[in-house]
Coordinates of C-alpha atoms in Angstrom, one line a residue:
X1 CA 15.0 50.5 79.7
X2 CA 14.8 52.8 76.5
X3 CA 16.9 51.9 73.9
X4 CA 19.1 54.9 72.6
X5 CA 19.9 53.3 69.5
X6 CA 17.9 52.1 66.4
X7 CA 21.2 50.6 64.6
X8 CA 24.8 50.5 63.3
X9 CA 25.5 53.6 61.1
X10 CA 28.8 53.0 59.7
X11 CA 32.1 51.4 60.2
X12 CA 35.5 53.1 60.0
X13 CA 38.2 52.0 57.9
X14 CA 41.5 54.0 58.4
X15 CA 43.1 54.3 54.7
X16 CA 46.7 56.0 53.5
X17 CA 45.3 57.1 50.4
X18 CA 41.2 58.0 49.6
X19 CA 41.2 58.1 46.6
X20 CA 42.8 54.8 45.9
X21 CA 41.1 53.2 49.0
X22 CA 37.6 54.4 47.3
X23 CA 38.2 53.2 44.1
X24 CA 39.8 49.7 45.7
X25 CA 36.3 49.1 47.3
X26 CA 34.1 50.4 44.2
X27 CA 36.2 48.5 41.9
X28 CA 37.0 44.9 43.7
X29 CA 33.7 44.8 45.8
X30 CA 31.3 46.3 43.7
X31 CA 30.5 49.0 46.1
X32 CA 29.1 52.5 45.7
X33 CA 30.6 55.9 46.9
X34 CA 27.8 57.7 48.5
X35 CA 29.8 60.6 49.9
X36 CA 32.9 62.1 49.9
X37 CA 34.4 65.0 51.6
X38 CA 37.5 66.0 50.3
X39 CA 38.4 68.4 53.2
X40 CA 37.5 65.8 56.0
X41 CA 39.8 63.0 53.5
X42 CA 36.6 60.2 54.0
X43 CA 34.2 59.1 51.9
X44 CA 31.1 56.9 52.2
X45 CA 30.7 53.7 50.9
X46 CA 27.7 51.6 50.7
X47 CA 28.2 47.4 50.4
X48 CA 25.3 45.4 49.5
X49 CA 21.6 46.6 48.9
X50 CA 19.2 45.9 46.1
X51 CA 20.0 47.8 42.9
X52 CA 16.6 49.4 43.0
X53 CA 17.7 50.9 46.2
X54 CA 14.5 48.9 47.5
X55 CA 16.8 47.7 50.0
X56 CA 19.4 49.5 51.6
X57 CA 23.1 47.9 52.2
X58 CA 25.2 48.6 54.4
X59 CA 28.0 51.3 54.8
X60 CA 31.7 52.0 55.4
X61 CA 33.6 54.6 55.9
X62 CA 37.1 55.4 54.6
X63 CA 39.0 57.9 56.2
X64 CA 42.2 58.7 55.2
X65 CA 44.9 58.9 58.4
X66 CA 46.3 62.1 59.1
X67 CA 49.7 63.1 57.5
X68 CA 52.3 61.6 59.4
X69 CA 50.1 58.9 61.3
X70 CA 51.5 55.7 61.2
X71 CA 49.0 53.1 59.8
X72 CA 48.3 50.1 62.4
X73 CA 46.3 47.3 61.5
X74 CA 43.0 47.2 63.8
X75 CA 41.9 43.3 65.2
X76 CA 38.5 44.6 64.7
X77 CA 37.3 44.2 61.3
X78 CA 33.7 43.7 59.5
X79 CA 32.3 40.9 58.0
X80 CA 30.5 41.5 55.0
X81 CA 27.2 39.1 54.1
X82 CA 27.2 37.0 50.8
X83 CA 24.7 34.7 49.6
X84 CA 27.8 32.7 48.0
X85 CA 31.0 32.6 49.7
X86 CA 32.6 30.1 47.3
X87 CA 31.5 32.4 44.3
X88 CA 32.8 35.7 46.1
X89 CA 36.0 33.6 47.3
X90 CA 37.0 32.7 43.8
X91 CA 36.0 36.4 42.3
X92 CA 38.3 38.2 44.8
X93 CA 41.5 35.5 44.0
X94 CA 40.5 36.2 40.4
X95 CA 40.7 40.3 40.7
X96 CA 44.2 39.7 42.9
X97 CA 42.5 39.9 46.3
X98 CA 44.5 38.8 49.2
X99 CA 42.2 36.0 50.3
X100 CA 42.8 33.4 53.1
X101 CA 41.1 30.0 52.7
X102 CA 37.7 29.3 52.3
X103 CA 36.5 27.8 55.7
X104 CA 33.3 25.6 56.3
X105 CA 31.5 25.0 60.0
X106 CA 28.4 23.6 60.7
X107 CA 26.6 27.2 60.2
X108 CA 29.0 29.2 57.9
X109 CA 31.3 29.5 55.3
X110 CA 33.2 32.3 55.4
X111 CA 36.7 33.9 54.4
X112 CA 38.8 37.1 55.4
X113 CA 40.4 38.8 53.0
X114 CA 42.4 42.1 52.7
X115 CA 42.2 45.9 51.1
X116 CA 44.9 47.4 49.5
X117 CA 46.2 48.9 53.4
X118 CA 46.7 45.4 54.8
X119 CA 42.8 46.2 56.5
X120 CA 40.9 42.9 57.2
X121 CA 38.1 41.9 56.5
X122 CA 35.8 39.0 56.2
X123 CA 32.9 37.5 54.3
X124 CA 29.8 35.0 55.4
X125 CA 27.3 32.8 54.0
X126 CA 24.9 31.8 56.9
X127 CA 23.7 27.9 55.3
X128 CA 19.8 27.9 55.1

């Protein structure tokens, strides 16, 4: 069978506010606007990646609800990679993150945590 699809292009994140939901991820994950469209109320965000752009990360995107949508959380949610959970669990608490507890199985530690909308989302370190 042919496969019609060579990957994931982007996640959707339904925001209140773009401006403030952009700056929330650039500031407190360290990510990078890539795109924004002002008429559309999105924008583009790219987590991960080399700095050298060698290696591309991965992106989101934020799109601001409609005027008089009611926001509803969403039980699906993505879960960002990290080389050091406990490092990136402690950075988040530090900045005022929502963070749930740290949790260790036998393949992963990993951690959800929250945007400024209530959104979830979780990180992973995959043990060598």
């Amino acid at each position: 069978m042919p496969r019609h699809f060579s990957g994931l292009d982007t996640v959707i994140i339904r925001v209140r506010d773009i401006s403030a939901a952009t700056s929330w991820y650039v500031q407190q994950l360290g990510a990078e606007a890539l795109y924004e469209d002002e008429e559309q109320r999105l924008a583009v965000i790219e987590v991960g990646g080399s700095p050298d752009g060698e290696m591309a990360g991965s992106t989101l995107t934020l799109w601001q609800l409609d005027d008089g949508v009611a926001w509803a959380p969403s039980s699906t949610y993505p879960i960002l990679s990290t080389p050091d959970a406990k490092a990136a669990h402690a950075a988040l608490a530090a900045q005022g993150v929502a963070v749930d507890a740290l949790v260790e199985t036998p393949g992963v530690w990993f951690f959800r945590f929250t945007d400024l909308d209530g959104n979830t989302l979780e990180a992973c370190e995959v043990k060598a």
